[in-house]
Each structure stands twice: as structure tokens, then as C-alpha cells.
PDB file of C-alpha atoms in Angstrom:
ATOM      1  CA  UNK A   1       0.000   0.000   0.000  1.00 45.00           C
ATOM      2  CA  UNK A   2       1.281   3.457  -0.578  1.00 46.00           C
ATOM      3  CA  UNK A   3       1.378   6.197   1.511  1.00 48.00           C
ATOM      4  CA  UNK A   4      -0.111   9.113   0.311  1.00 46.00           C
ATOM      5  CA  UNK A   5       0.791  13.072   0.927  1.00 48.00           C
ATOM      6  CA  UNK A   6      -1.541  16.051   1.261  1.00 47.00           C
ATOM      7  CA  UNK A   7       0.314  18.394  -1.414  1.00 50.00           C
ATOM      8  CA  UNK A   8      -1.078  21.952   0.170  1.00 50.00           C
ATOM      9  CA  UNK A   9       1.064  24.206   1.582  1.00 51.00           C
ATOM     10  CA  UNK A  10       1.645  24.076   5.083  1.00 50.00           C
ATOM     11  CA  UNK A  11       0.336  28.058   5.410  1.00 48.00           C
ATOM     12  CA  UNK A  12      -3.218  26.779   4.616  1.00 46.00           C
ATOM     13  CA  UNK A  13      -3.197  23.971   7.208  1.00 48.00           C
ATOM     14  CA  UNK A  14      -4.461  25.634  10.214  1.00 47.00           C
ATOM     15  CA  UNK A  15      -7.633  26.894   9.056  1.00 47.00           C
ATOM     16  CA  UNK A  16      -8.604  23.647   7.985  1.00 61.00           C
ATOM     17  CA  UNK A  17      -9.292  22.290  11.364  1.00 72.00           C
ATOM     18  CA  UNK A  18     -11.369  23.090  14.977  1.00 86.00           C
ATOM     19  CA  UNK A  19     -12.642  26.548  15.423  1.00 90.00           C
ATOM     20  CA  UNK A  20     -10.866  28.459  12.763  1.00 91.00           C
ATOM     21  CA  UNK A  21     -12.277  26.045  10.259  1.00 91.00           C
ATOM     22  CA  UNK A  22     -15.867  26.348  12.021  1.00 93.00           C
ATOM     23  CA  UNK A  23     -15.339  30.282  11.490  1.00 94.00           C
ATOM     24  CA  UNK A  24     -14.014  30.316   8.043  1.00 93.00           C
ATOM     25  CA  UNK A  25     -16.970  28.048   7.120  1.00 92.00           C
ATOM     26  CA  UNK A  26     -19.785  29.892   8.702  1.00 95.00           C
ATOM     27  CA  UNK A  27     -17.807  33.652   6.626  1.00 94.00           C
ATOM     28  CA  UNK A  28     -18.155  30.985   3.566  1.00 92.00           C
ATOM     29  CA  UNK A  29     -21.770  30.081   3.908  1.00 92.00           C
ATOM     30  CA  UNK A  30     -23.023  33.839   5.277  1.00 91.00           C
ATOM     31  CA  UNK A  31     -24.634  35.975   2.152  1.00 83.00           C
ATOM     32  CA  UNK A  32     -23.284  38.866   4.225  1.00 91.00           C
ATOM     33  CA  UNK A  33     -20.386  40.180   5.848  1.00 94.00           C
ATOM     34  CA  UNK A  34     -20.199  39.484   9.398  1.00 95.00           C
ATOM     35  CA  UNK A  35     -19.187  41.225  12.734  1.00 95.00           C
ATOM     36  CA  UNK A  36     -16.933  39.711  15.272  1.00 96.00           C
ATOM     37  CA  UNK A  37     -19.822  39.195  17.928  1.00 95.00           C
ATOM     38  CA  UNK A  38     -22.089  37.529  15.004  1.00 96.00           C
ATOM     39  CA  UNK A  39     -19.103  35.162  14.440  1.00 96.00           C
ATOM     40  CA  UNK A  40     -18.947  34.455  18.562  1.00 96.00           C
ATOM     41  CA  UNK A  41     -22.320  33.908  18.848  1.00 96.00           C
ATOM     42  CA  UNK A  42     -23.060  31.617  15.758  1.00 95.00           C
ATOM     43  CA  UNK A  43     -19.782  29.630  16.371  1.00 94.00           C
ATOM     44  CA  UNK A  44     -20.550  29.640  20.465  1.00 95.00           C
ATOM     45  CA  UNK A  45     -17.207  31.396  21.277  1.00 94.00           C
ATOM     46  CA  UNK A  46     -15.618  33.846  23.371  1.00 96.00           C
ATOM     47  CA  UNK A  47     -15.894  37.367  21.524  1.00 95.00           C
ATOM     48  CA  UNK A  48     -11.771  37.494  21.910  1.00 96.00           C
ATOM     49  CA  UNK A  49     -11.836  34.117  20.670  1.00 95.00           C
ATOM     50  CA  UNK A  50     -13.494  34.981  17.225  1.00 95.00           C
ATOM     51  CA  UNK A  51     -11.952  38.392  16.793  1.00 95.00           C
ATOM     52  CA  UNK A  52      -8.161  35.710  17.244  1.00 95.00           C
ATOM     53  CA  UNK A  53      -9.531  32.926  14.040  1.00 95.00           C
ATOM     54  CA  UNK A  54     -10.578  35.727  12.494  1.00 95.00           C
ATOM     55  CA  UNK A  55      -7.111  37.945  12.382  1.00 95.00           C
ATOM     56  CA  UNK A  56      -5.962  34.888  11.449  1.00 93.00           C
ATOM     57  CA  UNK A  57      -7.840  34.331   8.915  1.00 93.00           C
ATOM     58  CA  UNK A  58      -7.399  37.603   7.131  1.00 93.00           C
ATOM     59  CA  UNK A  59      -3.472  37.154   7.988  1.00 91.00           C
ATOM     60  CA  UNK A  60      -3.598  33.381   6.582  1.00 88.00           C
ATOM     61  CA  UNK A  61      -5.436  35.444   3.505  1.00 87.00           C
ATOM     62  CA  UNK A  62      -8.394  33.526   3.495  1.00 91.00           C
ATOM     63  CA  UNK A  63     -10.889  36.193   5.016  1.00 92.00           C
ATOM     64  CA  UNK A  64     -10.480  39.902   4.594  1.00 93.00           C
ATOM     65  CA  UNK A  65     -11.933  42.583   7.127  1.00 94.00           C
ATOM     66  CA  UNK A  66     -13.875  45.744   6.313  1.00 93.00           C
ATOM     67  CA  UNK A  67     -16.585  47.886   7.524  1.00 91.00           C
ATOM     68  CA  UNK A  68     -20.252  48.224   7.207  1.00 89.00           C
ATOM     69  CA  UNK A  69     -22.220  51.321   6.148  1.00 85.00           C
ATOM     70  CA  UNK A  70     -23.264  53.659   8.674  1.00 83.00           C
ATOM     71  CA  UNK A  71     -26.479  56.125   9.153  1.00 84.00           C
ATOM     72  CA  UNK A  72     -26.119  57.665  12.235  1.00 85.00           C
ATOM     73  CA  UNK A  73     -22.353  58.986  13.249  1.00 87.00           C
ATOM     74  CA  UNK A  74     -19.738  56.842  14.656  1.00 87.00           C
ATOM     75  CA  UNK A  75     -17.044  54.109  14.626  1.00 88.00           C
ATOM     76  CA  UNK A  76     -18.106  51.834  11.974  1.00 88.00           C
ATOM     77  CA  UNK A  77     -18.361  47.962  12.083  1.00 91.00           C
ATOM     78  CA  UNK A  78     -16.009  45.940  11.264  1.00 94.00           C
ATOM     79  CA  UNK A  79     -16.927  43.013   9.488  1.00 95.00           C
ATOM     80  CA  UNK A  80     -15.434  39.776   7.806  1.00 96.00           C
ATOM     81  CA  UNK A  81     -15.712  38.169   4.688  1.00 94.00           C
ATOM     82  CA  UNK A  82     -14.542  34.739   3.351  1.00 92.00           C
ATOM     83  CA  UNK A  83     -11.860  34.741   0.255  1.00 88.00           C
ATOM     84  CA  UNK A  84     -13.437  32.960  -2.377  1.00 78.00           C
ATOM     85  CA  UNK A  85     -11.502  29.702  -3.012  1.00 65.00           C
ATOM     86  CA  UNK A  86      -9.269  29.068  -5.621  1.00 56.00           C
ATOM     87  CA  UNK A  87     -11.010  25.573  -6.901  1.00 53.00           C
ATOM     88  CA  UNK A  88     -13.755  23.186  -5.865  1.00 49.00           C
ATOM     89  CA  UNK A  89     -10.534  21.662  -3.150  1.00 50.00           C
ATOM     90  CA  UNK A  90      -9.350  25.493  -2.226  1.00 51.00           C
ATOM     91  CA  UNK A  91      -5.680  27.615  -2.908  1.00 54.00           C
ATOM     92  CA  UNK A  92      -3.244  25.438  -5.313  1.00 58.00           C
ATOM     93  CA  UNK A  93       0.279  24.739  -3.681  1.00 64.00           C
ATOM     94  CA  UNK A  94       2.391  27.244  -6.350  1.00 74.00           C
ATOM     95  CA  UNK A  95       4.738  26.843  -3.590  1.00 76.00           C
ATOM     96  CA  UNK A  96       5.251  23.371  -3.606  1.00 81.00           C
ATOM     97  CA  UNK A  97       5.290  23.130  -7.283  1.00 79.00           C
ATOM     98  CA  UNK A  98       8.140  25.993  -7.208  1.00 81.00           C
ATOM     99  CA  UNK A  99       9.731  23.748  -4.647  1.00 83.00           C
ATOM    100  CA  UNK A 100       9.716  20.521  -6.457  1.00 86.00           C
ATOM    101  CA  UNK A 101      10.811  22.260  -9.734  1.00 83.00           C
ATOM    102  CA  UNK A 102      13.456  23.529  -8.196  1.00 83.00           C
ATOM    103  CA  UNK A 103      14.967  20.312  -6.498  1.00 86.00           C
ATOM    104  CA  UNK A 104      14.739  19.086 -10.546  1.00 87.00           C
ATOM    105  CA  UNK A 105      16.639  21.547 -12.119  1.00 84.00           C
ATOM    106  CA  UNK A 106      19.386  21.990  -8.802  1.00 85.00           C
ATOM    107  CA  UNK A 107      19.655  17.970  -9.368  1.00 89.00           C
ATOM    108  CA  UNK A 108      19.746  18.177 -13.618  1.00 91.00           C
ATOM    109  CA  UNK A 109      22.205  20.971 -14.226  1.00 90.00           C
ATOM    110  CA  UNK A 110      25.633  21.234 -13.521  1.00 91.00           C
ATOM    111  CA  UNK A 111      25.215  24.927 -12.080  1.00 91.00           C
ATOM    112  CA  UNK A 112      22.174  25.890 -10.407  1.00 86.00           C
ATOM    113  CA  UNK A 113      22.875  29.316  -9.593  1.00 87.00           C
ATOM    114  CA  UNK A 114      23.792  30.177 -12.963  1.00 90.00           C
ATOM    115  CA  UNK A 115      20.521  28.786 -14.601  1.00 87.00           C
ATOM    116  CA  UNK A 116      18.557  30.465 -11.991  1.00 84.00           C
ATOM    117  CA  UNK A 117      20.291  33.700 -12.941  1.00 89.00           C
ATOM    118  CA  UNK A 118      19.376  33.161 -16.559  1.00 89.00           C
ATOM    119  CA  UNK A 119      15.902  31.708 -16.156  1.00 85.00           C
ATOM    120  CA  UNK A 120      15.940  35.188 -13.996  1.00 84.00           C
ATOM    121  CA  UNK A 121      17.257  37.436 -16.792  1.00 88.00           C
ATOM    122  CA  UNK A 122      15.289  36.061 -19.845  1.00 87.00           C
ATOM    123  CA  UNK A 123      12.085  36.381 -16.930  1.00 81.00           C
ATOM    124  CA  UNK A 124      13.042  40.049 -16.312  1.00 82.00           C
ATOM    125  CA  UNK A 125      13.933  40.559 -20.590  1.00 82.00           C
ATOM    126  CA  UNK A 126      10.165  39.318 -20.983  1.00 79.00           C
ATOM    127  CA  UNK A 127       8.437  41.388 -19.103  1.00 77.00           C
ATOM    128  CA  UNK A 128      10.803  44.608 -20.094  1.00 79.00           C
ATOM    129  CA  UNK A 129      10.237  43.440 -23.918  1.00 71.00           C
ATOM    130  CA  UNK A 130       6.946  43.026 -23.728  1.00 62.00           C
ATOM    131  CA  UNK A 131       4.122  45.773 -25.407  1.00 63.00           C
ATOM    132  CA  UNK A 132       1.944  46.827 -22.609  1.00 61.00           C
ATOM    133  CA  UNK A 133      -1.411  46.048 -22.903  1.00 62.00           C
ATOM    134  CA  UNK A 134      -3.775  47.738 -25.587  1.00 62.00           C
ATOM    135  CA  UNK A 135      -0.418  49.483 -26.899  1.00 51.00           C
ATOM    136  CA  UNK A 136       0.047  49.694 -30.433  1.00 51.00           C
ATOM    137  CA  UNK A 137       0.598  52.437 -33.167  1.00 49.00           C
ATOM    138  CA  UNK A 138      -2.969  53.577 -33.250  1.00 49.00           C
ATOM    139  CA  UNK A 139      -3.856  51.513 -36.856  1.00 48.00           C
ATOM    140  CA  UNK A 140      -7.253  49.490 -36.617  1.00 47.00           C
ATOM    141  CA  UNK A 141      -7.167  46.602 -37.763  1.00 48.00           C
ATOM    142  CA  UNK A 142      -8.086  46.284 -41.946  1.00 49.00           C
ATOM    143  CA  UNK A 143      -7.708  49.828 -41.740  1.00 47.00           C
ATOM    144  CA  UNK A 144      -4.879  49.464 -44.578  1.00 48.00           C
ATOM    145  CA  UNK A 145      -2.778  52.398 -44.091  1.00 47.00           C
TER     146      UNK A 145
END
């Protein structure tokens, strides 16, 4: 039998479990915004306790924090809303990929550093090279002149 791996990156892992995971669900499943004491009382926390999962959420990048509109004068609400996921299983591991590409090319070229710094260069000569977007020398197309 073979052992398998969870390829995520290690970032992600805390929401996915216990409270955090309880609060990021109910910011996923809410049509609205929601307020730190909405969070405590719907997840049956400590008010501290949901304003810590959800710092940590927005810090983890998986919620981010706002505030609500206000009529009459005054602080205004903060509130919290999920990050929509990246897929139907959540964020892709880039890093990992990055990671395992480059344990491939250290292990298949005689000098790493020096096809890092060209990979870099030809990279950096891309995006220098490149038109910007919409550019162009003002011709519409099957204009003819």
C-alpha cells in the first residue's frame, strides 16, 4: 500500500481544522459580511476568541476585514468576509510546485545558480520586452494604411 501526501502548503493547514475552520466556514456560507460578535455567537465562542480565528484568517489570507455602512455617526463595524476559493478543493500549492521544480533543475544541471540567474534574466527581458497592454501604433485593424 502506498502512503499518500496532502500536497497543500503548510500556510493553509491551520484553518482547515477546529474553530478556525468552524469560522471560516460559517464567513463561507453567510450571504453577508459578518461582525466579530455575530461570528462568537453563531460559532458559540468567546468574543476574543473569534476576533483571534478571524485575524488569522485575514493574515492566513483567506478572510479579509472591512466595515459596514453607517447612518447615524460613529465608529463603523467591522466586518469579515470569506476569500473565495481558488477551486472546488481550495488555494493550489504554487509553492510546492516551485519547490519541487526547483529540487529538478538543482539535481539536472551542472550549475544551479547560474541557470537560476538566466531563467531570472530572460524572466526580467520578458516582461521589459513586452508591449503593454492595448499598446500599439494607433492603426485598426483592416484599416490598410
Amino acid at each position: 500500500m502506498v502512503a499518500s501526501r496532502q500536497l497543500t502548503d503548510p500556510g493553509n493547514a491551520p484553518a482547515q481544522r477546529g474553530r478556525r475552520a468552524a469560522v471560516l466556514q460559517l464567513l463561507r456560507e453567510s450571504g453577508t459580511p459578518l461582525g466579530a460578535a455575530e461570528v462568537a455567537e453563531r460559532v458559540g465562542v468567546h468574543l476574543n476568541t473569534a476576533r483571534f480565528h478571524l485575524d488569522a484568517l485575514v493574515s492566513e489570507e483567506l478572510a479579509v476585514r472591512g466595515t459596514a455602512p453607517r447612518e447615524e455617526p460613529g465608529r463603523p463595524k467591522v466586518v469579515y468576509s470569506a476569500v473565495a476559493a481558488e477551486g472546488p478543493e481550495g488555494a493550489r500549492s504554487f509553492r510546492l510546485l516551485s519547490d519541487i521544480l526547483l529540487g529538478v533543475v538543482a539535481g539536472a544541471v551542472d550549475d544551479p545558480v547560474a541557470a537560476a540567474t538566466e531563467a531570472g534574466r530572460s524572466w526580467g527581458a520578458y516582461l521589459t520586452d513586452a508591449p503593454p497592454p492595448r499598446s500599439g501604433s494607433g492603426r485598426r485593424r483592416g484599416s490598410g494604411g
